[in-house]
Tab-separated table of C-alpha atoms in Angstrom:
chain	number	residue	atom	x	y	z
B	1	UNK	CA	3.805	31.230	39.721
B	2	UNK	CA	2.819	29.309	36.237
B	3	UNK	CA	0.123	29.577	34.163
B	4	UNK	CA	-0.217	26.250	32.448
B	5	UNK	CA	-3.632	25.512	29.908
B	6	UNK	CA	-4.165	22.518	27.532
B	7	UNK	CA	-4.652	24.374	23.819
B	8	UNK	CA	-5.021	21.733	21.901
B	9	UNK	CA	-5.382	17.832	21.571
B	10	UNK	CA	-4.308	15.551	19.253
B	11	UNK	CA	-3.914	11.378	18.639
B	12	UNK	CA	-2.540	9.509	15.783
B	13	UNK	CA	-3.484	5.800	14.766
B	14	UNK	CA	-1.957	3.108	12.555
B	15	UNK	CA	-3.961	2.801	9.681
B	16	UNK	CA	-3.977	-0.934	9.739
B	17	UNK	CA	-7.604	-2.254	11.135
B	18	UNK	CA	-7.788	-5.278	12.529
B	19	UNK	CA	-11.739	-6.649	13.243
B	20	UNK	CA	-12.206	-9.490	15.155
B	21	UNK	CA	-13.551	-11.150	11.859
B	22	UNK	CA	-9.918	-11.084	11.341
B	23	UNK	CA	-9.349	-11.790	15.041
B	24	UNK	CA	-11.579	-15.194	14.253
B	25	UNK	CA	-9.191	-16.089	11.648
B	26	UNK	CA	-6.303	-16.415	14.080
B	27	UNK	CA	-7.948	-17.987	17.092
B	28	UNK	CA	-10.511	-19.357	18.458
B	29	UNK	CA	-12.794	-16.422	18.615
B	30	UNK	CA	-16.008	-14.085	17.110
B	31	UNK	CA	-17.498	-11.062	16.443
B	32	UNK	CA	-19.880	-11.543	19.035
B	33	UNK	CA	-17.702	-13.072	21.223
B	34	UNK	CA	-15.709	-10.007	21.865
B	35	UNK	CA	-18.107	-6.987	21.519
B	36	UNK	CA	-20.316	-8.970	23.998
B	37	UNK	CA	-17.493	-8.457	26.584
B	38	UNK	CA	-15.489	-5.730	25.352
B	39	UNK	CA	-17.558	-3.598	23.365
B	40	UNK	CA	-14.387	-3.506	20.546
B	41	UNK	CA	-15.196	-3.917	17.108
B	42	UNK	CA	-11.739	-3.174	15.634
B	43	UNK	CA	-7.981	-2.073	16.944
B	44	UNK	CA	-5.114	-0.383	15.118
B	45	UNK	CA	-1.883	-1.783	14.942
B	46	UNK	CA	1.357	-1.096	13.411
B	47	UNK	CA	2.148	-3.474	10.544
B	48	UNK	CA	5.202	-5.619	11.227
B	49	UNK	CA	8.428	-3.521	9.504
B	50	UNK	CA	6.748	-0.705	10.278
B	51	UNK	CA	9.012	2.739	11.881
B	52	UNK	CA	5.708	3.255	14.227
B	53	UNK	CA	7.578	3.432	17.442
B	54	UNK	CA	5.283	4.635	20.498
B	55	UNK	CA	7.858	8.012	20.069
B	56	UNK	CA	7.347	8.572	16.467
B	57	UNK	CA	3.471	8.017	17.290
B	58	UNK	CA	3.492	10.489	20.046
B	59	UNK	CA	5.494	12.743	17.825
B	60	UNK	CA	3.202	12.759	14.880
B	61	UNK	CA	0.004	13.466	17.394
B	62	UNK	CA	1.914	16.548	19.108
B	63	UNK	CA	2.472	18.322	15.351
B	64	UNK	CA	-1.525	17.717	15.514
B	65	UNK	CA	-2.233	19.255	18.384
B	66	UNK	CA	-0.041	22.783	18.026
B	67	UNK	CA	-1.283	22.532	14.382
B	68	UNK	CA	-4.995	22.079	15.712
B	69	UNK	CA	-4.250	24.943	18.890
B	70	UNK	CA	-2.782	27.425	15.735
B	71	UNK	CA	0.563	27.414	17.877
B	72	UNK	CA	4.100	26.554	16.327
B	73	UNK	CA	6.931	24.135	18.445
B	74	UNK	CA	8.192	27.552	19.750
B	75	UNK	CA	5.180	28.451	21.541
B	76	UNK	CA	5.585	25.267	23.633
B	77	UNK	CA	7.106	24.565	26.969
B	78	UNK	CA	6.264	21.340	27.981
B	79	UNK	CA	4.027	18.532	26.157
B	80	UNK	CA	2.096	15.439	27.983
B	81	UNK	CA	2.504	12.347	26.615
B	82	UNK	CA	-0.020	9.358	27.247
B	83	UNK	CA	-0.950	5.808	26.268
C-alpha cells in the first residue's frame, strides 16, 4: 500500500494584470457591473507572444511547490496539475 501526502503547494500566474477598467475599454461593460455579478476585480492574462503555456506555468508552479516543501525533484514520485 502506498502512503501519499501533500507536502507543498505552488501556483503561478502571469504578470499581465487586466482590470475591469481595462475590459471596459474593450467592450461595453464597467467595473461595477462585473464586480456585482462575479466579484472579480482583475484577472491575469498571458501577453501575446509570451512563452507561458499551461505546461510552462504548471512547471513553474511545481518548482515553487517543491521548494516550499523543502524537497528536491528526486524526492517526487507524482505531481498533480490542475487549472
